[in-house]
Amino acid sequence: MGRKIRIGALLILVLVMIYTQQAVIYAQNEAEKNMKKTTESENSDGTNGEDKEQEKPGGEEGDKDKEPEQPEIKRYELEISKADGKNGYYLSKPSVMITHNGAYGTTVYELKHGEDTLLQGRIKYIVSQEAEEQKTKISLEGEVFEEGKNILHVFMEDEEGNVIPEYDETIEILIDTQSPTVTLEAPEGFPTWYQKEAWIRVVSEDGAWGSQVDTVICYVGNKIIGKSKENQSEFLITQTSKSGEGVPVTVTVTDQAGNKTEKTQKLFIDSLAPTVSLTGAADYLITSQPVTLEYQATDENELESCRAVIDYEKPEGEKKTEVIDSEEKWSLKNGSASLVKTFQEDGIYKTSVQAVDKAKQKSEHFLQFMIDTKNPVIKMVDELQGKYLKKFSWDYPVDVFIKDFTTFVHQIQMDGRLYPIGTEIDTEGRHTLQVNAIDAAGNEAVARAEFVIDHTPPKIQFYQVEEGAQYEGILNFQVDSRKKEDWIEEVLINGKRQTLKKEDGKYTFQITNPGEYEVSVTAADLAGNEAEENISFEIVPEKTILEKAAAPIQKILSGKTEKEQKNRQGEKENRHFAML
C-alpha cells in the first residue's frame, strides 16, 4: 500500500511539472506571436520603410520569389543507466534521462508496464533566438518503474503534429530487484534424525514479474551435492552427523537476473547403530563374590534411550525380572550412557543392555553369570580372564583358590589337558585354564579363563620410507605395528616427540624441510613387551625441470661414471653406520 501511494504522489508531481512547463511555453509562444504581429503592422504603414529598403535591396519582388525556411528539428537525446544484472536485467531501478533539443518539434514519451500506463508526457519549447541551443531534460527514475518488463516509447512530432519516423524508438527495460524465495523441506522435518541418508526438497519461486529461477545448487559444507534448473528439486544427503551436530546443507538459488538467495538447514543423519557392552564379569562366570557390572552404551551422535534388563532365578527356583530404564539411574554424557549395578544374592543372572539412538537404530548385548555361596567357590581364575602374560605358572595352594565348607576334589586343566600345579607355560598363543571342584554333596563348580602368552616384542612397520634413502621435496611416510592389538607408544623425529594421530589405520607424518632425519619408534603390546626401531634418511630440495634435464649432460661433462657414484654412496652409508 505504501509503495502505491509513493508512486501516485510521484506521478502527480511529474504531471504538475509538465503542466507548469507547458504553461510557460504557451505564454512565451503568445508573446512571440504578438511581437510578430506588431512588427508586421509597423512595416505595413511605412514607419520602417527605410529600414525595409536597406534589409531587402532586391525590392518587394525579390521577397515574393524567396521560399520560407523550414525549421530544423533536432533529435532528442536518451540516456539510460547500464544494466547491473545478468541477461540485460536491472537489479536496481534504472535512471532514464530524456533531453529535448532545440526550439522546434515535440518530444513525446510513454512508460508502460503490461497494459498499464505508468507515465506519459510531452516536451516542447518555443524559445527566442538568443536561447535557441537551450536543452530541456526530463528524468525518469526510482519508483516510476515496476518489477518485470517496462516498455519506454519515445518519439518526436513536427510542428503540425506528425510523427517523425526516424525519431521513434521503443526500449524494453527489464527490472528484477527481488531475490527468489527458497523453502527447504525434509520428509519428517529437519529436527528429525534419519538413518544413513535423507532427501531434501527445494521449492523456489521468483514471482510473476521476476526473471525466474536459473540455477539451484545444493552444498554440504563446501562440496557440491547436485545442481538443478527446476523450481522444485530434490537432493540426496548421505553425509553423517558427528557428536550430535547436524550436517549443514546449504542451497543457493540464482535467478536469470543474477539475484541470489542462500538458505541453510541442518540434517541429522546417523549411519551406525549404538555400541553396547557389559563389563565386570566373563560370560557364564560362576563366582561366590559379589559381581559389579557396568552397562555401557555409546553412539557417535545421540542416544534416544537405554535400559538394562535383569532376569534373576534364585536357587529355590523363584524368578523375577527387573528393568532399569529411568534416566535418573543412568549416567548420560556426550553421547554415552552407563549404569553400574552390584549383584550379591545367590542365583543365576541373565542380563542384557539395550540402546536406541535418535535414528531408532537398536543394539543389544547379553551376559549370563551365577553367584553361589553354598557350593564350592573357585577364586582367582576369573582374574586371569583376558589377560596378556609373558609366561604363566599356577602355583597357589589349593585352599587358596577353592573354598567350601566340606571336603572336595578338584581338577585343573590347561588347554584340555591335566595341569600339574607350578608348571610354567611359555608357549605363545591363547590358552584356557579350567578348574573343576565337586564337594561331598555333589555340588560342582567350574571356573574357566582364557589368557594369552606373548613374549615376542611387537613388530614395527615403516611405509613409504626406506633406510638410508634420499628423497626430493616433501616426504609423507607412515608407521604402524604389524599386529592390530599392538600399538605405537612413541615416535621421535630427530629426538622430538611427535603427536600421534591415526589416519586410515596408520600414523602418518610429513617432512617438508631438507636435511638429514632419524626417526625412532617405540611400540608396546598388552603383555608388556616393547620394541624400538630406528630409520634414517635424507630430504633434499626438489630439482627444477631444467636441473633434471641437465643432469645427464652434467654427468657426462664431469666424467662421473656409474661406478664412482656407487662408491660415493657406499662411503655415505659407511659414514651413516659409523655414526650409529
XYZ file of C-alpha atoms in Angstrom:
580
model
C 0.000 0.000 0.000
C 2.824 2.440 0.928
C 4.571 1.752 -2.345
C 1.413 2.555 -4.408
C 0.918 5.827 -2.504
C 4.527 6.863 -3.215
C 4.112 6.025 -6.952
C 0.860 8.022 -7.115
C 2.429 11.039 -5.420
C 5.378 10.924 -7.793
C 3.079 10.753 -10.862
C 1.095 13.763 -9.636
C 4.363 15.694 -9.105
C 5.580 14.880 -12.628
C 2.218 15.911 -14.162
C 2.292 19.241 -12.242
C 5.831 19.893 -13.521
C 4.767 19.147 -17.121
C 1.696 21.335 -16.797
C 3.802 24.209 -15.417
C 6.327 23.842 -18.229
C 3.572 23.819 -20.892
C 2.035 26.956 -19.364
C 5.344 28.774 -19.561
C 5.807 27.585 -23.132
C 2.319 28.722 -24.074
C 2.924 32.174 -22.556
C 6.201 32.530 -24.430
C 4.525 31.447 -27.651
C 1.745 34.042 -27.302
C 4.248 36.772 -26.520
C 6.260 35.986 -29.648
C 3.147 35.948 -31.815
C 2.136 39.379 -30.529
C 5.629 40.680 -31.218
C 5.472 39.414 -34.817
C 2.070 40.991 -35.373
C 3.327 44.344 -34.092
C 6.334 44.206 -36.387
C 4.199 43.380 -39.441
C 1.816 46.263 -38.643
C 4.636 48.769 -38.406
C 6.072 47.617 -41.717
C 2.715 47.917 -43.464
C 2.158 51.643 -42.576
C 5.647 52.680 -43.764
C 7.098 53.648 -40.398
C 10.124 51.443 -41.014
C 10.169 51.815 -44.822
C 13.730 52.991 -44.941
C 14.836 50.019 -42.847
C 12.954 47.750 -45.231
C 14.796 49.086 -48.198
C 18.129 48.516 -46.507
C 17.257 44.950 -45.393
C 15.837 43.955 -48.796
C 17.825 45.685 -51.547
C 16.163 43.476 -54.112
C 12.794 45.077 -53.530
C 9.385 43.591 -52.901
C 9.575 41.383 -55.954
C 12.640 39.597 -54.547
C 10.793 38.751 -51.236
C 7.885 37.222 -53.110
C 10.124 34.780 -55.042
C 12.056 33.573 -51.935
C 10.638 30.356 -50.205
C 10.329 30.408 -46.354
C 12.941 28.359 -44.471
C 11.780 25.075 -42.826
C 12.547 24.866 -39.076
C 15.274 22.364 -38.134
C 14.018 19.723 -35.687
C 16.776 18.162 -33.643
C 16.543 14.568 -32.366
C 16.040 14.103 -28.655
C 18.744 12.537 -26.511
C 18.017 9.385 -24.472
C 20.367 8.295 -21.683
C 19.761 5.054 -19.736
C 21.970 3.742 -16.966
C 23.768 0.448 -17.698
C 22.090 -2.780 -16.581
C 23.773 -4.088 -13.425
C 22.416 -7.650 -13.625
C 22.682 -10.621 -15.948
C 20.839 -11.102 -19.256
C 20.100 -7.363 -19.555
C 18.278 -7.119 -16.213
C 18.492 -4.288 -13.730
C 18.998 -5.378 -10.127
C 18.252 -1.815 -9.007
C 15.833 0.665 -10.540
C 17.465 2.413 -13.557
C 17.793 6.112 -14.303
C 16.496 7.454 -17.639
C 17.178 11.000 -18.905
C 15.206 12.380 -21.921
C 16.613 15.613 -23.358
C 14.617 17.748 -25.819
C 16.967 19.712 -28.103
C 16.265 22.989 -29.900
C 13.212 25.190 -30.341
C 11.120 23.072 -32.689
C 9.204 19.844 -32.598
C 7.751 17.968 -29.644
C 9.307 15.024 -27.766
C 6.674 12.538 -26.587
C 7.322 9.739 -24.113
C 5.222 6.950 -22.578
C 6.191 4.318 -19.982
C 4.063 1.164 -19.807
C 4.031 -1.973 -17.649
C 1.939 -4.655 -19.271
C -1.387 -2.986 -20.164
C -0.895 -0.237 -17.588
C 0.493 3.181 -18.471
C 2.841 4.263 -15.717
C 3.811 7.674 -17.049
C 3.476 9.820 -20.194
C 4.349 13.357 -21.199
C 5.265 15.830 -23.919
C 8.224 18.189 -24.064
C 8.033 21.277 -26.333
C 9.805 24.598 -26.158
C 9.486 27.760 -28.300
C 12.473 29.879 -27.352
C 13.995 33.152 -28.539
C 16.907 33.206 -30.978
C 19.313 34.003 -28.149
C 18.336 30.756 -26.347
C 17.988 28.547 -29.402
C 20.522 25.984 -28.165
C 18.838 25.607 -24.791
C 18.094 21.986 -23.784
C 15.251 20.699 -21.622
C 15.547 17.455 -19.663
C 13.100 15.066 -18.033
C 14.403 12.411 -15.612
C 12.647 9.081 -15.003
C 13.968 7.007 -12.159
C 13.280 5.097 -8.958
C 9.726 4.181 -8.136
C 8.444 5.210 -11.575
C 9.457 1.751 -12.797
C 7.808 -1.551 -11.863
C 9.226 -5.049 -11.461
C 9.402 -7.025 -14.691
C 9.190 -5.705 -18.263
C 8.819 -1.923 -18.641
C 8.259 -0.513 -22.165
C 9.504 3.037 -22.824
C 8.225 4.564 -26.080
C 9.897 7.862 -27.153
C 9.190 9.703 -30.428
C 9.030 13.221 -31.906
C 6.345 15.195 -33.703
C 6.870 18.078 -36.092
C 5.108 21.450 -35.826
C 1.969 20.013 -37.494
C 1.825 17.100 -35.033
C 3.079 14.445 -37.435
C 5.265 11.655 -36.061
C 8.820 11.738 -37.376
C 9.577 8.025 -38.163
C 13.341 8.265 -37.793
C 12.870 9.814 -34.334
C 10.734 6.977 -32.978
C 12.020 4.157 -30.760
C 10.752 1.660 -28.204
C 13.011 0.368 -25.425
C 12.430 -2.687 -23.249
C 13.642 -2.219 -19.660
C 13.828 -5.459 -17.610
C 13.838 -4.979 -13.836
C 14.213 -7.631 -11.118
C 15.265 -6.261 -7.752
C 13.840 -9.135 -5.691
C 15.745 -12.329 -4.829
C 13.976 -15.685 -5.282
C 12.164 -17.207 -2.326
C 13.500 -20.581 -1.173
C 11.871 -23.244 1.008
C 13.713 -26.375 2.192
C 11.739 -29.478 3.138
C 12.695 -32.851 4.634
C 10.431 -35.959 4.740
C 9.966 -35.839 8.535
C 11.176 -32.300 9.165
C 14.680 -31.072 9.912
C 14.779 -31.768 13.694
C 14.191 -35.495 12.999
C 17.059 -37.990 12.924
C 17.411 -40.104 9.750
C 19.109 -43.454 9.189
C 22.061 -43.448 6.768
C 20.637 -40.863 4.315
C 17.901 -38.321 3.736
C 16.320 -36.492 0.799
C 15.701 -32.769 0.894
C 13.237 -30.953 -1.341
C 13.916 -27.412 -2.562
C 10.983 -25.227 -3.629
C 11.996 -21.904 -5.211
C 9.829 -19.103 -6.628
C 10.675 -15.805 -8.341
C 7.252 -14.176 -8.597
C 5.090 -13.330 -11.607
C 7.280 -10.372 -12.631
C 10.621 -11.930 -11.675
C 13.230 -13.127 -14.159
C 12.567 -16.719 -12.969
C 14.882 -19.314 -11.456
C 18.073 -20.076 -13.369
C 20.191 -22.395 -11.168
C 19.691 -24.335 -7.916
C 22.882 -25.632 -6.242
C 22.996 -27.828 -3.136
C 26.112 -27.933 -0.909
C 27.157 -29.989 2.090
C 29.937 -27.927 3.609
C 31.993 -26.841 0.582
C 31.107 -29.893 -1.506
C 28.522 -29.581 -4.266
C 25.922 -32.360 -3.956
C 23.923 -31.513 -7.031
C 22.587 -28.843 -9.408
C 19.199 -28.232 -10.988
C 17.348 -25.688 -13.097
C 13.895 -26.671 -11.847
C 11.772 -24.697 -9.398
C 11.281 -27.901 -7.412
C 14.357 -30.098 -6.925
C 15.387 -33.000 -4.697
C 18.883 -33.861 -3.429
C 20.115 -36.979 -1.571
C 22.265 -36.284 1.504
C 24.449 -39.165 2.732
C 26.990 -37.386 4.938
C 26.511 -38.419 8.555
C 26.419 -36.317 11.690
C 29.188 -36.291 14.273
C 28.861 -35.709 18.026
C 25.197 -34.903 17.653
C 25.794 -31.994 15.299
C 23.579 -31.695 12.244
C 25.002 -31.817 8.732
C 24.850 -28.247 7.331
C 23.008 -28.328 3.991
C 23.129 -25.066 2.029
C 21.034 -24.331 -1.050
C 21.798 -21.378 -3.334
C 19.142 -20.255 -5.834
C 20.070 -17.737 -8.562
C 17.558 -16.156 -10.956
C 18.104 -15.085 -14.569
C 18.885 -11.540 -13.460
C 21.624 -12.642 -11.056
C 19.749 -12.215 -7.769
C 20.806 -14.898 -5.311
C 19.151 -16.428 -2.245
C 21.000 -18.768 0.111
C 19.395 -20.877 2.805
C 20.980 -23.361 5.200
C 19.384 -26.111 7.265
C 20.899 -28.848 9.384
C 20.093 -32.500 8.712
C 20.624 -35.111 11.405
C 21.831 -38.399 9.865
C 23.170 -41.427 11.766
C 24.549 -44.416 9.861
C 25.756 -46.586 12.762
C 23.813 -48.334 15.498
C 24.892 -47.713 19.109
C 27.752 -49.721 20.621
C 26.810 -51.590 23.801
C 28.871 -53.641 26.241
C 28.758 -55.346 29.636
C 31.949 -55.377 31.675
C 32.852 -56.689 35.105
C 32.295 -60.403 34.531
C 33.023 -63.014 31.897
C 30.103 -64.682 30.201
C 28.900 -67.768 32.173
C 31.041 -66.753 35.148
C 30.418 -68.711 38.378
C 31.598 -66.920 41.452
C 30.989 -66.618 45.150
C 31.855 -62.937 45.211
C 29.548 -60.024 44.512
C 29.553 -59.074 40.861
C 29.646 -55.439 39.815
C 28.584 -54.941 36.219
C 28.864 -51.788 34.178
C 26.263 -51.444 31.453
C 27.606 -49.179 28.723
C 26.137 -47.680 25.566
C 27.764 -45.189 23.208
C 26.750 -43.583 19.953
C 28.625 -41.352 17.555
C 25.744 -38.902 17.892
C 22.953 -39.059 20.460
C 21.171 -41.826 22.316
C 17.398 -41.901 22.472
C 17.070 -44.428 25.281
C 18.979 -47.041 27.298
C 17.801 -49.833 29.513
C 19.103 -52.795 31.436
C 17.042 -55.983 31.713
C 17.855 -58.454 34.506
C 16.259 -61.926 34.688
C 17.060 -63.454 38.102
C 16.450 -67.034 39.206
C 17.000 -67.939 42.854
C 18.392 -71.327 43.885
C 14.881 -72.265 45.029
C 13.510 -71.677 41.504
C 11.772 -68.338 42.078
C 12.129 -65.959 39.116
C 11.778 -62.224 38.719
C 12.628 -59.578 36.123
C 13.930 -56.065 36.706
C 14.039 -53.339 34.065
C 16.119 -50.208 34.612
C 15.352 -47.504 32.057
C 14.943 -44.400 34.153
C 17.247 -41.591 33.054
C 17.845 -40.738 36.696
C 19.666 -44.051 37.190
C 21.744 -43.849 34.017
C 24.754 -41.572 33.767
C 24.497 -39.705 30.456
C 27.438 -37.789 28.980
C 28.396 -36.750 25.429
C 26.525 -39.438 23.509
C 27.268 -42.207 26.001
C 25.415 -43.739 28.935
C 26.486 -46.045 31.728
C 24.889 -47.846 34.641
C 26.709 -49.636 37.465
C 24.939 -52.355 39.427
C 26.226 -54.777 42.018
C 24.761 -58.294 42.471
C 25.178 -60.160 45.782
C 22.437 -62.757 46.142
C 22.937 -66.372 45.126
C 21.318 -67.268 41.869
C 21.542 -67.276 38.100
C 21.548 -63.936 36.337
C 20.733 -63.379 32.674
C 21.093 -59.733 31.861
C 21.284 -57.507 28.795
C 21.932 -53.908 27.880
C 19.812 -52.303 25.155
C 20.303 -48.932 23.460
C 18.394 -46.995 20.788
C 19.802 -43.894 19.112
C 17.924 -40.866 17.787
C 17.651 -42.521 14.370
C 15.824 -45.504 16.005
C 18.736 -47.901 15.451
C 18.946 -50.544 18.185
C 21.765 -52.628 19.688
C 21.699 -55.279 22.423
C 24.262 -57.392 24.326
C 23.672 -60.360 26.665
C 25.603 -61.796 29.592
C 24.971 -64.718 31.974
C 26.675 -65.406 35.285
C 25.990 -67.218 38.566
C 26.641 -66.414 42.209
C 26.715 -69.437 44.514
C 27.926 -69.138 48.065
C 26.950 -72.648 49.103
C 28.722 -74.724 46.527
C 32.475 -74.790 46.205
C 33.722 -71.412 45.141
C 36.659 -71.226 42.775
C 38.561 -67.985 43.140
C 41.294 -66.164 41.235
C 40.573 -67.914 37.939
C 38.250 -65.140 36.772
C 41.016 -62.625 37.439
C 43.000 -64.313 34.666
C 40.293 -63.774 32.063
C 41.529 -61.820 29.046
C 44.993 -61.209 30.477
C 48.170 -61.000 28.334
C 51.220 -62.545 30.019
C 54.832 -63.180 29.092
C 54.618 -66.545 30.864
C 52.235 -68.409 33.197
C 52.550 -70.534 36.273
C 49.711 -71.580 38.623
C 51.431 -72.332 41.910
C 48.839 -71.307 44.501
C 47.878 -73.700 47.306
C 44.540 -75.422 46.670
C 42.927 -73.974 49.761
C 43.685 -70.509 48.463
C 41.693 -70.743 45.215
C 38.994 -73.289 46.204
C 36.724 -72.656 49.170
C 33.988 -74.899 50.572
C 32.571 -75.957 53.926
C 33.092 -79.600 53.074
C 35.813 -81.656 51.569
C 36.112 -81.505 47.851
C 38.003 -82.883 44.923
C 39.348 -80.719 42.157
C 40.941 -80.901 38.761
C 42.994 -78.333 36.878
C 43.233 -78.404 33.104
C 45.287 -76.323 30.731
C 44.027 -76.380 27.150
C 42.028 -79.550 27.868
C 44.903 -81.469 29.494
C 45.693 -82.066 33.133
C 47.865 -79.343 34.524
C 50.305 -80.029 37.373
C 50.396 -77.112 39.808
C 53.523 -74.979 39.378
C 54.214 -75.917 35.747
C 55.469 -72.933 33.761
C 53.785 -72.261 30.420
C 55.669 -70.067 27.949
C 54.246 -71.270 24.631
C 52.925 -68.268 22.816
C 49.271 -68.164 21.943
C 45.834 -68.337 23.538
C 45.384 -70.729 26.458
C 42.454 -71.843 28.564
C 42.712 -72.611 32.268
C 39.824 -74.602 33.770
C 39.302 -75.578 37.402
C 36.602 -78.051 38.480
C 35.543 -78.656 42.080
C 32.928 -81.084 43.488
C 32.041 -81.120 47.144
C 30.841 -84.087 49.183
C 27.203 -83.223 48.450
C 27.788 -83.369 44.745
C 27.718 -79.641 44.149
C 30.057 -78.831 41.337
C 31.816 -75.648 40.458
C 33.695 -74.830 37.290
C 35.826 -71.764 36.634
C 37.287 -71.043 33.231
C 39.529 -68.262 31.977
C 41.232 -67.538 28.688
C 44.539 -65.718 28.548
C 47.335 -65.116 26.048
C 51.047 -65.830 26.355
C 53.078 -63.300 24.391
C 56.787 -62.709 24.894
C 57.565 -61.542 21.369
C 58.227 -57.829 21.051
C 55.838 -56.074 18.729
C 56.880 -55.526 15.115
C 57.116 -52.029 13.735
C 56.392 -51.385 10.067
C 57.509 -48.320 8.096
C 55.632 -47.381 4.920
C 56.831 -45.215 2.005
C 60.292 -44.685 3.510
C 63.470 -46.751 3.460
C 66.676 -46.779 5.461
C 69.395 -44.558 4.015
C 67.228 -43.348 1.156
C 67.280 -39.845 -0.247
C 64.042 -38.044 -1.125
C 63.342 -34.859 -3.002
C 60.876 -32.235 -1.845
C 58.176 -33.311 0.621
C 58.127 -36.782 2.220
C 54.967 -38.405 3.567
C 55.506 -41.678 5.393
C 53.562 -43.915 7.762
C 54.298 -46.033 10.811
C 52.259 -48.775 12.466
C 52.542 -52.034 14.372
C 52.077 -55.180 12.343
C 49.536 -56.641 14.806
C 46.394 -54.631 15.330
C 46.334 -55.484 19.050
C 49.775 -53.857 19.485
C 50.232 -50.119 19.461
C 52.763 -47.371 18.832
C 53.926 -45.895 22.115
C 56.182 -43.075 20.908
C 57.601 -41.566 17.704
C 60.655 -39.281 17.753
C 61.900 -37.358 14.725
C 65.402 -36.078 15.335
C 64.736 -36.504 19.036
C 61.496 -34.511 19.056
C 58.393 -36.337 20.279
C 55.584 -36.338 17.725
C 51.845 -36.119 18.219
C 50.276 -39.481 17.378
C 47.160 -39.437 15.234
C 45.939 -42.350 13.133
C 44.703 -41.854 9.576
C 43.407 -44.864 7.636
C 44.707 -47.201 10.367
C 48.270 -45.844 10.324
C 50.238 -42.994 11.877
C 51.106 -40.525 9.123
C 53.908 -37.956 9.232
C 55.073 -35.317 6.768
C 58.547 -33.765 6.443
C 58.939 -30.672 4.277
C 62.321 -29.211 5.175
C 65.543 -30.517 3.574
C 68.025 -32.188 5.880
C 69.051 -35.474 7.456
C 66.476 -37.184 9.660
C 66.411 -40.037 12.135
C 63.066 -41.499 13.178
C 62.817 -43.581 16.363
C 59.617 -45.558 17.000
C 58.664 -47.421 20.192
C 55.825 -49.987 20.227
C 54.222 -51.982 23.056
C 51.738 -54.818 23.439
C 49.235 -55.989 26.050
C 51.766 -58.358 27.631
C 54.157 -55.512 28.358
C 56.631 -56.308 25.584
C 58.268 -53.335 23.948
C 60.245 -52.804 20.751
C 62.134 -49.919 19.202
C 63.011 -49.346 15.544
C 65.104 -46.577 14.000
C 65.376 -45.403 10.446
C 67.468 -42.660 8.828
C 67.023 -40.834 5.546
C 67.705 -37.502 3.868
C 65.466 -34.868 2.327
C 66.981 -32.743 -0.426
C 65.432 -29.796 -2.294
C 63.377 -30.852 -5.263
C 65.164 -30.298 -8.579
C 63.687 -27.993 -11.156
C 62.767 -29.291 -14.598
C 65.887 -27.678 -16.051
C 68.121 -29.289 -13.417
C 66.596 -32.697 -14.118
C 67.043 -32.217 -17.855
C 70.645 -31.077 -17.453
C 71.638 -33.882 -15.070
C 72.673 -36.405 -17.787
C 74.755 -33.747 -19.553
C 76.442 -32.683 -16.328
C 77.184 -36.316 -15.585
C 78.944 -36.768 -18.941
C 80.842 -33.497 -18.700
C 82.083 -34.134 -15.178
C 83.255 -37.606 -16.151
C 81.350 -39.294 -13.389
C 80.754 -42.934 -14.059
C 78.111 -45.146 -12.523
C 80.817 -46.966 -10.575
C 82.084 -43.747 -8.990
C 78.540 -42.850 -7.931
C 78.117 -46.255 -6.267
C 81.437 -45.807 -4.435
C 80.327 -42.451 -3.073
C 77.008 -43.956 -1.993
C 78.857 -46.736 -0.183
C 81.079 -44.209 1.573
C 77.985 -42.296 2.656
C 76.353 -45.443 4.059
C 79.586 -46.348 5.903
C 79.636 -42.895 7.483
C 75.985 -43.343 8.480
C 76.550 -46.736 10.161
C 79.684 -45.359 11.811
C 77.541 -42.630 13.349
C 75.092 -45.287 14.597
